[in-house]
């Protein structure tokens, strides 16, 4: 069951305890001195601000981390189902994906505290996804559905998915656990959808000008629909020296969401 308030990280399992100990060391807590550097996806105009993990839509954003030390962002689309970027789980050295139980999902994570923790029970990645070391050479939908070992949220604390594609110029937001602010959820709340980018396989990625850098992969690109924020895409790429990047449309994941129950069964 999902708990109501934050708690310190003292999980019972030895593997997770070691992982958490590594995360909350002073070196991990320190924010790298990158403020004077041009970060991919941020450029020279940084609009990111810390946001509360206790209010929607940010309450649905989770930290995804592996026992190999990798960290990305994800978001809840059902109480025990997370959507993230597939490239976050791929291991280039072995050509395999991280073993599901070695993937941890933390809700409400901020400065060493979190609301709930779950392990991943199963990963669903589109068969057409073919990862490459160079992301621009990757083909197929860069998204992964994580089925958790228990529910970590109530039904009203998950993100609806936009059915269709957002419109260029539409107001947007994007948040994630990023490399230079990895202990806090940072978000650009004043950005926009831009021109989509066509791909050789006939698909399109959603363009945006949101400030977001490494670590925000898997985070939700949000737009307004029916007076609420909904997930239009999964952040997967950042421009090299400018604000913004590209997001994988997530609307066709509705079928997976509809086929899974709130407890991940």
Tab-separated table of C-alpha atoms in Angstrom, residues 3-219:
chain	number	residue	atom	x	y	z
A	3	UNK	CA	1.942	5.512	2.528
A	4	UNK	CA	0.710	9.055	3.172
A	5	UNK	CA	3.849	10.817	4.362
A	6	UNK	CA	7.582	10.938	3.705
A	7	UNK	CA	9.930	8.681	5.594
A	8	UNK	CA	13.667	8.238	5.782
A	9	UNK	CA	15.311	5.613	3.634
A	10	UNK	CA	15.672	2.520	5.765
A	11	UNK	CA	14.342	-0.297	3.549
A	12	UNK	CA	14.680	-3.799	4.877
A	13	UNK	CA	16.368	-5.554	1.996
A	14	UNK	CA	20.156	-5.589	2.114
A	15	UNK	CA	20.658	-4.785	-1.568
A	16	UNK	CA	18.438	-1.735	-1.424
A	17	UNK	CA	19.990	-0.614	1.846
A	18	UNK	CA	23.430	-0.609	0.230
A	19	UNK	CA	22.045	1.239	-2.778
A	20	UNK	CA	20.380	3.877	-0.619
A	21	UNK	CA	23.519	4.293	1.504
A	22	UNK	CA	25.441	5.078	-1.665
A	23	UNK	CA	22.822	7.598	-2.729
A	24	UNK	CA	22.696	9.566	0.516
A	25	UNK	CA	26.448	9.925	1.002
A	26	UNK	CA	27.689	13.550	1.012
A	27	UNK	CA	29.209	13.060	-2.441
A	28	UNK	CA	25.873	11.944	-3.828
A	29	UNK	CA	23.987	14.699	-2.070
A	30	UNK	CA	26.299	17.384	-3.383
A	31	UNK	CA	25.112	19.148	-6.512
A	32	UNK	CA	27.886	19.199	-9.129
A	33	UNK	CA	29.273	22.600	-9.992
A	34	UNK	CA	27.773	22.810	-13.462
A	35	UNK	CA	26.029	26.149	-13.165
A	36	UNK	CA	28.554	27.838	-15.440
A	37	UNK	CA	28.536	25.030	-17.960
A	38	UNK	CA	26.211	24.754	-20.936
A	39	UNK	CA	24.158	21.670	-20.172
A	40	UNK	CA	22.434	19.718	-22.953
A	41	UNK	CA	18.759	20.664	-23.053
A	42	UNK	CA	19.318	23.757	-20.885
A	43	UNK	CA	21.685	25.974	-22.824
A	44	UNK	CA	22.279	29.478	-21.478
A	45	UNK	CA	18.708	30.098	-20.286
A	46	UNK	CA	17.850	27.870	-17.343
A	47	UNK	CA	14.173	28.075	-16.383
A	48	UNK	CA	14.181	25.075	-14.026
A	49	UNK	CA	12.820	25.448	-10.509
A	50	UNK	CA	12.322	22.949	-7.664
A	51	UNK	CA	8.728	21.707	-7.449
A	52	UNK	CA	6.785	19.967	-4.687
A	53	UNK	CA	6.476	16.197	-4.892
A	54	UNK	CA	3.345	16.386	-2.726
A	55	UNK	CA	1.013	17.975	-5.291
A	56	UNK	CA	-0.164	16.913	-8.729
A	57	UNK	CA	1.047	16.657	-11.397
A	58	UNK	CA	4.503	16.287	-9.815
A	59	UNK	CA	3.254	13.801	-7.242
A	60	UNK	CA	3.052	11.274	-10.099
A	61	UNK	CA	6.715	11.736	-11.078
A	62	UNK	CA	9.082	9.078	-9.718
A	63	UNK	CA	12.804	8.467	-9.497
A	64	UNK	CA	13.898	5.325	-11.345
A	65	UNK	CA	17.262	3.896	-10.340
A	66	UNK	CA	19.120	0.655	-10.812
A	67	UNK	CA	21.520	-1.350	-8.692
A	68	UNK	CA	24.169	-0.560	-11.320
A	69	UNK	CA	23.992	3.113	-10.317
A	70	UNK	CA	21.869	4.416	-13.186
A	71	UNK	CA	19.213	7.057	-12.508
A	72	UNK	CA	16.384	8.392	-14.627
A	73	UNK	CA	12.873	9.746	-14.223
A	74	UNK	CA	9.502	8.098	-14.740
A	75	UNK	CA	5.846	8.735	-14.024
A	76	UNK	CA	2.900	6.763	-12.740
A	77	UNK	CA	0.108	5.948	-15.203
A	78	UNK	CA	-1.578	3.520	-12.788
A	79	UNK	CA	-1.009	2.821	-9.075
A	80	UNK	CA	1.542	0.082	-9.880
A	81	UNK	CA	2.571	1.044	-13.443
A	82	UNK	CA	5.346	3.484	-14.412
A	83	UNK	CA	6.225	4.838	-17.838
A	84	UNK	CA	9.865	5.765	-18.560
A	85	UNK	CA	12.461	5.802	-21.351
A	86	UNK	CA	13.708	2.400	-22.507
A	87	UNK	CA	17.274	3.662	-23.031
A	88	UNK	CA	17.540	4.229	-19.260
A	89	UNK	CA	17.382	0.456	-18.730
A	90	UNK	CA	19.681	-0.695	-21.537
A	91	UNK	CA	23.257	-1.754	-20.683
A	92	UNK	CA	25.510	-1.027	-23.717
A	93	UNK	CA	28.375	-3.220	-22.446
A	94	UNK	CA	26.224	-6.338	-22.317
A	95	UNK	CA	23.564	-5.491	-24.885
A	96	UNK	CA	20.890	-6.424	-22.345
A	97	UNK	CA	18.380	-4.609	-20.179
A	98	UNK	CA	18.684	-4.316	-16.411
A	99	UNK	CA	17.112	-7.305	-14.652
A	100	UNK	CA	13.651	-6.108	-13.468
A	101	UNK	CA	14.129	-6.763	-9.694
A	102	UNK	CA	17.309	-4.644	-9.841
A	103	UNK	CA	15.247	-1.581	-10.810
A	104	UNK	CA	13.884	0.540	-7.964
A	105	UNK	CA	11.131	3.149	-8.104
A	106	UNK	CA	10.886	5.859	-5.444
A	107	UNK	CA	7.858	8.120	-5.129
A	108	UNK	CA	8.057	11.604	-3.658
A	109	UNK	CA	11.856	11.517	-3.576
A	110	UNK	CA	13.533	14.669	-2.255
A	111	UNK	CA	16.834	15.107	-0.420
A	112	UNK	CA	17.069	11.513	0.780
A	113	UNK	CA	13.410	11.053	1.720
A	114	UNK	CA	10.611	9.328	-0.166
A	115	UNK	CA	6.998	8.244	0.246
A	116	UNK	CA	7.226	4.694	-1.039
A	117	UNK	CA	9.618	2.272	-2.668
A	118	UNK	CA	8.890	-0.572	-5.083
A	119	UNK	CA	10.884	-3.024	-7.130
A	120	UNK	CA	10.023	-3.686	-10.742
A	121	UNK	CA	8.350	-7.032	-11.388
A	122	UNK	CA	8.184	-6.858	-15.183
A	123	UNK	CA	9.324	-4.584	-18.040
A	124	UNK	CA	7.351	-4.088	-21.266
A	125	UNK	CA	9.446	-2.610	-24.114
A	126	UNK	CA	8.179	-2.336	-27.715
A	127	UNK	CA	9.717	-5.104	-29.864
A	128	UNK	CA	10.563	-2.482	-32.505
A	129	UNK	CA	12.901	-0.619	-30.141
A	130	UNK	CA	16.548	-1.181	-31.149
A	131	UNK	CA	18.925	0.731	-28.846
A	132	UNK	CA	22.283	2.033	-30.019
A	133	UNK	CA	25.126	3.746	-28.182
A	134	UNK	CA	24.431	6.863	-30.249
A	135	UNK	CA	20.875	7.843	-29.436
A	136	UNK	CA	20.254	9.361	-32.861
A	137	UNK	CA	20.891	5.922	-34.348
A	138	UNK	CA	18.348	4.204	-32.109
A	139	UNK	CA	15.210	3.030	-33.868
A	140	UNK	CA	11.744	2.252	-32.591
A	141	UNK	CA	9.729	3.721	-29.690
A	142	UNK	CA	12.031	4.645	-26.792
A	143	UNK	CA	9.677	3.817	-23.939
A	144	UNK	CA	9.309	1.199	-21.256
A	145	UNK	CA	6.401	0.233	-19.036
A	146	UNK	CA	7.443	-0.876	-15.552
A	147	UNK	CA	5.063	-3.161	-13.679
A	148	UNK	CA	5.780	-2.726	-9.957
A	149	UNK	CA	5.605	-5.336	-7.221
A	150	UNK	CA	2.940	-3.328	-5.379
A	151	UNK	CA	0.841	-0.177	-5.731
A	152	UNK	CA	2.652	2.998	-4.676
A	153	UNK	CA	-0.107	5.552	-5.278
A	154	UNK	CA	-3.838	6.063	-5.247
A	155	UNK	CA	-5.746	6.252	-8.549
A	156	UNK	CA	-6.033	10.051	-8.241
A	157	UNK	CA	-2.228	10.397	-8.043
A	158	UNK	CA	-1.407	9.070	-11.511
A	159	UNK	CA	-1.120	10.923	-14.814
A	160	UNK	CA	-3.692	10.549	-17.583
A	161	UNK	CA	-2.234	10.133	-21.077
A	162	UNK	CA	-3.000	12.492	-23.933
A	163	UNK	CA	-4.806	10.619	-26.689
A	164	UNK	CA	-3.206	12.041	-29.804
A	165	UNK	CA	-0.363	14.506	-30.327
A	166	UNK	CA	0.003	17.970	-28.781
A	167	UNK	CA	-0.190	21.097	-30.907
A	168	UNK	CA	2.888	23.171	-31.728
A	169	UNK	CA	2.883	26.302	-29.583
A	170	UNK	CA	0.850	24.681	-26.816
A	171	UNK	CA	1.888	25.457	-23.212
A	172	UNK	CA	3.851	22.626	-21.616
A	173	UNK	CA	5.823	21.596	-18.524
A	174	UNK	CA	8.606	19.067	-18.002
A	175	UNK	CA	10.229	17.821	-14.803
A	176	UNK	CA	12.777	15.257	-13.700
A	177	UNK	CA	15.637	14.218	-11.441
A	178	UNK	CA	18.520	15.765	-13.361
A	179	UNK	CA	22.285	15.261	-13.194
A	180	UNK	CA	23.074	18.644	-11.638
A	181	UNK	CA	20.115	18.629	-9.205
A	182	UNK	CA	19.730	14.898	-8.711
A	183	UNK	CA	18.383	15.073	-5.152
A	184	UNK	CA	15.452	17.341	-6.037
A	185	UNK	CA	12.671	17.262	-8.573
A	186	UNK	CA	13.291	20.176	-10.942
A	187	UNK	CA	10.854	21.399	-13.593
A	188	UNK	CA	10.411	23.972	-16.324
A	189	UNK	CA	6.831	25.152	-15.889
A	190	UNK	CA	6.850	27.813	-18.626
A	191	UNK	CA	7.771	26.058	-21.854
A	192	UNK	CA	6.013	25.052	-25.067
A	193	UNK	CA	5.501	22.321	-27.622
A	194	UNK	CA	7.534	22.958	-30.782
A	195	UNK	CA	7.677	21.477	-34.282
A	196	UNK	CA	7.632	17.648	-34.308
A	197	UNK	CA	10.623	15.830	-35.730
A	198	UNK	CA	9.924	13.146	-38.354
A	199	UNK	CA	11.961	9.948	-38.163
A	200	UNK	CA	13.103	7.603	-40.950
A	201	UNK	CA	10.730	4.893	-39.713
A	202	UNK	CA	7.737	7.170	-40.311
A	203	UNK	CA	7.136	8.088	-36.666
A	204	UNK	CA	7.360	11.578	-35.173
A	205	UNK	CA	8.906	12.740	-31.926
A	206	UNK	CA	7.349	15.667	-30.070
A	207	UNK	CA	9.513	18.799	-30.015
A	208	UNK	CA	9.669	21.057	-26.956
A	209	UNK	CA	11.711	23.987	-25.652
A	210	UNK	CA	11.652	22.957	-21.981
A	211	UNK	CA	14.816	23.293	-19.894
A	212	UNK	CA	15.801	19.733	-18.947
A	213	UNK	CA	19.096	17.869	-19.063
A	214	UNK	CA	20.513	14.373	-18.448
A	215	UNK	CA	18.517	12.498	-15.822
A	216	UNK	CA	15.217	13.922	-17.049
A	217	UNK	CA	14.951	11.065	-19.552
A	218	UNK	CA	11.699	9.255	-18.900
A	219	UNK	CA	10.085	12.341	-17.392
